[in-house]
mmCIF file of C-alpha atoms and ligand atoms in Angstrom:
data_model
loop_
_atom_site.group_PDB
_atom_site.id
_atom_site.type_symbol
_atom_site.label_atom_id
_atom_site.label_comp_id
_atom_site.label_asym_id
_atom_site.label_seq_id
_atom_site.Cartn_x
_atom_site.Cartn_y
_atom_site.Cartn_z
ATOM 1 C CA MET X 19 0.000 0.000 0.000
ATOM 2 C CA ALA X 20 1.368 3.414 -0.984
ATOM 3 C CA ASN X 21 2.525 5.795 1.707
ATOM 4 C CA ASN X 22 0.205 8.615 2.693
ATOM 5 C CA PRO X 23 1.609 12.171 2.470
ATOM 6 C CA ASN X 24 -0.714 13.383 5.239
ATOM 7 C CA CYS X 25 0.227 10.663 7.725
ATOM 8 C CA ILE X 26 2.546 11.566 10.620
ATOM 9 C CA PHE X 27 3.955 8.020 10.832
ATOM 10 C CA CYS X 28 4.638 7.917 7.068
ATOM 11 C CA LYS X 29 6.543 11.170 7.599
ATOM 12 C CA ILE X 30 8.536 9.496 10.372
ATOM 13 C CA VAL X 31 9.328 6.582 8.035
ATOM 14 C CA SER X 32 10.525 8.972 5.307
ATOM 15 C CA GLY X 33 12.581 11.026 7.778
ATOM 16 C CA GLU X 34 10.515 14.178 7.229
ATOM 17 C CA VAL X 35 9.478 14.107 10.909
ATOM 18 C CA PRO X 36 12.091 13.080 13.498
ATOM 19 C CA CYS X 37 11.700 10.244 15.976
ATOM 20 C CA LEU X 38 13.717 8.519 18.664
ATOM 21 C CA LYS X 39 14.364 5.347 16.731
ATOM 22 C CA LEU X 40 14.837 2.043 18.554
ATOM 23 C CA PHE X 41 14.926 -0.482 15.740
ATOM 24 C CA GLU X 42 14.417 -0.676 12.020
ATOM 25 C CA ASP X 43 14.415 -3.397 9.388
ATOM 26 C CA ALA X 44 13.241 -3.529 5.771
ATOM 27 C CA GLN X 45 9.544 -3.610 6.632
ATOM 28 C CA THR X 46 9.200 -2.102 10.107
ATOM 29 C CA LEU X 47 10.242 0.662 12.462
ATOM 30 C CA ALA X 48 10.072 1.012 16.259
ATOM 31 C CA PHE X 49 10.397 4.348 18.063
ATOM 32 C CA MET X 50 9.594 6.073 21.339
ATOM 33 C CA ASP X 51 6.027 7.310 21.827
ATOM 34 C CA ILE X 52 6.104 11.100 22.038
ATOM 35 C CA SER X 53 3.548 11.155 24.858
ATOM 36 C CA PRO X 54 4.299 8.087 26.945
ATOM 37 C CA VAL X 55 1.930 6.598 29.474
ATOM 38 C CA HIS X 56 4.927 5.167 31.370
ATOM 39 C CA ASP X 57 8.693 5.152 30.887
ATOM 40 C CA GLY X 58 9.576 2.910 27.941
ATOM 41 C CA HIS X 59 6.275 3.310 26.064
ATOM 42 C CA CYS X 60 7.072 2.879 22.385
ATOM 43 C CA LEU X 61 5.471 1.951 19.077
ATOM 44 C CA ALA X 62 6.148 -0.563 16.308
ATOM 45 C CA ILE X 63 4.815 0.181 12.820
ATOM 46 C CA PRO X 64 4.972 -1.184 9.283
ATOM 47 C CA LYS X 65 6.870 1.129 6.944
ATOM 48 C CA GLN X 66 4.004 0.903 4.491
ATOM 49 C CA HIS X 67 0.811 2.807 5.274
ATOM 50 C CA TYR X 68 -1.988 0.519 6.425
ATOM 51 C CA PRO X 69 -4.656 2.324 8.481
ATOM 52 C CA THR X 70 -5.946 -0.570 10.571
ATOM 53 C CA VAL X 71 -5.902 -4.302 11.254
ATOM 54 C CA PHE X 72 -8.713 -4.595 8.697
ATOM 55 C CA THR X 73 -6.462 -3.588 5.816
ATOM 56 C CA ILE X 74 -2.932 -4.609 6.783
ATOM 57 C CA SER X 75 -1.421 -7.457 4.775
ATOM 58 C CA PRO X 76 -0.631 -10.765 6.502
ATOM 59 C CA ARG X 77 3.035 -10.278 5.631
ATOM 60 C CA ALA X 78 3.188 -6.768 7.103
ATOM 61 C CA ILE X 79 1.419 -7.665 10.354
ATOM 62 C CA ALA X 80 3.727 -10.657 10.785
ATOM 63 C CA ALA X 81 6.751 -8.418 10.337
ATOM 64 C CA VAL X 82 5.455 -5.828 12.841
ATOM 65 C CA ALA X 83 4.622 -8.586 15.323
ATOM 66 C CA GLN X 84 8.220 -9.820 15.162
ATOM 67 C CA THR X 85 9.579 -6.330 15.729
ATOM 68 C CA THR X 86 7.102 -5.789 18.561
ATOM 69 C CA ALA X 87 8.229 -8.945 20.366
ATOM 70 C CA LYS X 88 11.897 -8.069 19.912
ATOM 71 C CA VAL X 89 11.487 -4.510 21.205
ATOM 72 C CA ALA X 90 9.157 -5.598 24.044
ATOM 73 C CA LYS X 91 11.918 -7.863 25.388
ATOM 74 C CA ALA X 92 14.362 -4.968 25.372
ATOM 75 C CA VAL X 93 11.845 -2.661 27.090
ATOM 76 C CA GLU X 94 11.235 -5.322 29.739
ATOM 77 C CA GLN X 95 14.950 -5.443 30.503
ATOM 78 C CA ALA X 96 15.466 -1.694 30.259
ATOM 79 C CA VAL X 97 12.686 -0.465 32.535
ATOM 80 C CA LYS X 98 11.692 -3.575 34.503
ATOM 81 C CA PRO X 99 7.992 -2.755 34.658
ATOM 82 C CA ASP X 100 5.458 -4.735 36.701
ATOM 83 C CA GLY X 101 4.030 -5.944 33.382
ATOM 84 C CA LEU X 102 3.791 -4.975 29.744
ATOM 85 C CA SER X 103 0.763 -4.649 27.463
ATOM 86 C CA ILE X 104 0.816 -4.936 23.689
ATOM 87 C CA MET X 105 -2.096 -2.817 22.523
ATOM 88 C CA GLN X 106 -3.441 -1.890 19.113
ATOM 89 C CA ALA X 107 -6.429 0.376 18.382
ATOM 90 C CA ASN X 108 -8.656 0.445 15.286
ATOM 91 C CA GLY X 109 -11.032 3.357 14.778
ATOM 92 C CA PRO X 110 -12.090 6.235 17.016
ATOM 93 C CA GLY X 111 -14.241 4.077 19.289
ATOM 94 C CA ALA X 112 -11.120 2.099 20.135
ATOM 95 C CA GLY X 113 -9.170 5.301 20.818
ATOM 96 C CA GLN X 114 -7.087 5.255 17.628
ATOM 97 C CA SER X 115 -5.667 8.738 17.044
ATOM 98 C CA VAL X 116 -3.099 7.976 14.311
ATOM 99 C CA GLY X 117 -4.451 6.190 11.250
ATOM 100 C CA HIS X 118 -1.322 4.175 10.493
ATOM 101 C CA PHE X 119 -1.305 0.693 11.993
ATOM 102 C CA HIS X 120 0.825 0.428 15.145
ATOM 103 C CA PHE X 121 1.355 -1.733 18.169
ATOM 104 C CA HIS X 122 1.815 0.053 21.476
ATOM 105 C CA ILE X 123 4.556 -1.560 23.554
ATOM 106 C CA LEU X 124 3.321 -0.368 26.890
ATOM 107 C CA PRO X 125 5.082 -0.994 30.211
ATOM 108 C CA ARG X 126 2.557 -1.319 33.042
ATOM 109 C CA ARG X 127 2.538 -0.614 36.740
ATOM 110 C CA ILE X 128 0.418 -2.463 39.243
ATOM 111 C CA ASP X 129 -2.627 -0.310 39.998
ATOM 112 C CA ASP X 130 -1.945 2.094 37.127
ATOM 113 C CA GLN X 131 -5.695 1.829 36.398
ATOM 114 C CA LEU X 132 -4.943 2.368 32.702
ATOM 115 C CA LEU X 133 -7.952 2.180 30.411
ATOM 116 C CA PHE X 134 -7.633 1.269 26.709
ATOM 117 C CA ASN X 135 -8.891 4.693 25.696
ATOM 118 C CA TRP X 136 -6.487 6.701 27.804
ATOM 119 C CA GLU X 137 -6.298 10.417 27.068
ATOM 120 C CA ARG X 138 -3.785 10.538 24.195
ATOM 121 C CA TYR X 139 -1.205 13.356 24.210
ATOM 122 C CA GLN X 140 -2.036 14.315 27.793
ATOM 123 C CA THR X 141 1.563 14.574 28.966
ATOM 124 C CA PRO X 142 4.219 15.056 26.314
ATOM 125 C CA GLY X 143 7.365 13.168 27.317
ATOM 126 C CA GLU X 144 10.365 15.207 28.399
ATOM 127 C CA ARG X 145 12.875 15.077 25.532
ATOM 128 C CA VAL X 146 15.918 14.350 27.713
ATOM 129 C CA ARG X 147 14.144 11.538 29.535
ATOM 130 C CA LEU X 148 12.854 10.023 26.264
ATOM 131 C CA THR X 149 16.366 10.140 24.791
ATOM 132 C CA GLU X 150 17.873 8.461 27.871
ATOM 133 C CA LEU X 151 15.252 5.722 27.773
ATOM 134 C CA ALA X 152 15.712 5.190 24.029
ATOM 135 C CA GLU X 153 19.467 4.718 24.548
ATOM 136 C CA ARG X 154 18.864 2.279 27.394
ATOM 137 C CA ILE X 155 16.321 0.235 25.411
ATOM 138 C CA ARG X 156 18.642 0.130 22.374
ATOM 139 C CA SER X 157 21.394 -1.269 24.579
ATOM 140 C CA PHE X 158 19.242 -4.379 25.122
ATOM 141 C CA LEU X 159 18.457 -4.928 21.437
HETATM 142 P P1 AMP I 203 -3.327 5.637 18.997
HETATM 143 O O1 AMP I 203 -4.069 6.771 19.675
HETATM 144 O O2 AMP I 203 -3.591 4.280 19.577
HETATM 145 O O3 AMP I 203 -3.533 5.707 17.500
HETATM 146 O O4 AMP I 203 -1.787 5.903 19.295
HETATM 147 C C1 AMP I 203 -1.069 6.900 18.658
HETATM 148 C C2 AMP I 203 0.159 7.116 19.493
HETATM 149 O O5 AMP I 203 1.093 7.793 18.682
HETATM 150 C C3 AMP I 203 -0.079 7.977 20.753
HETATM 151 O O6 AMP I 203 0.324 7.255 21.911
HETATM 152 C C4 AMP I 203 0.783 9.208 20.489
HETATM 153 O O7 AMP I 203 1.396 9.700 21.660
HETATM 154 C C5 AMP I 203 1.810 8.688 19.496
HETATM 155 N N1 AMP I 203 2.374 9.690 18.595
HETATM 156 C C6 AMP I 203 1.697 10.606 17.856
HETATM 157 N N2 AMP I 203 2.545 11.354 17.125
HETATM 158 C C7 AMP I 203 3.790 10.896 17.418
HETATM 159 C C8 AMP I 203 5.092 11.258 16.988
HETATM 160 N N3 AMP I 203 5.304 12.255 16.111
HETATM 161 N N4 AMP I 203 6.163 10.589 17.490
HETATM 162 C C9 AMP I 203 5.959 9.583 18.383
HETATM 163 N N5 AMP I 203 4.762 9.198 18.819
HETATM 164 C C10 AMP I 203 3.687 9.837 18.353
HETATM 165 ZN ZN1 ZN I 204 1.100 6.273 7.295
#
């Protein structure tokens, strides 16, 4: 599927918009979430633009799943959370705010009371902290 010039994640893939990159291969990219719920919150995406699980190709979702598992292991070691959720939203009712398929790799804390439709972009991550965490996660990849 062709890339979408209006999509923020396509712009990250092309380098037009910067990101704190964790991992990249031919088909996928993983980077820090700009507005993390907890330390280590990051995203894994296909490089091609697929809006949702309903349209992504079997090959692309398999590739993103592999990247997600790889990065999740590094996040687990880097931030030692109480748990870690892999989460993926499709459509506004599910809380999806960026229409380019992505898995959230989401460290959890006991009693964090996190709901699936948390308030996106509530607290932008502090750049220095995000950079430190990205370096630490990369060291476990
Ligand atoms: P969702 O609401 O499930 O579609 O998730 C979109 C996620 O993308 C949110 O957690 C945002 O914080 C994150 N996000 C949006 N723009 C950027 C960006 N430029 N760089 C990194 N993360 C982003
Ligand atoms: Zn896109």
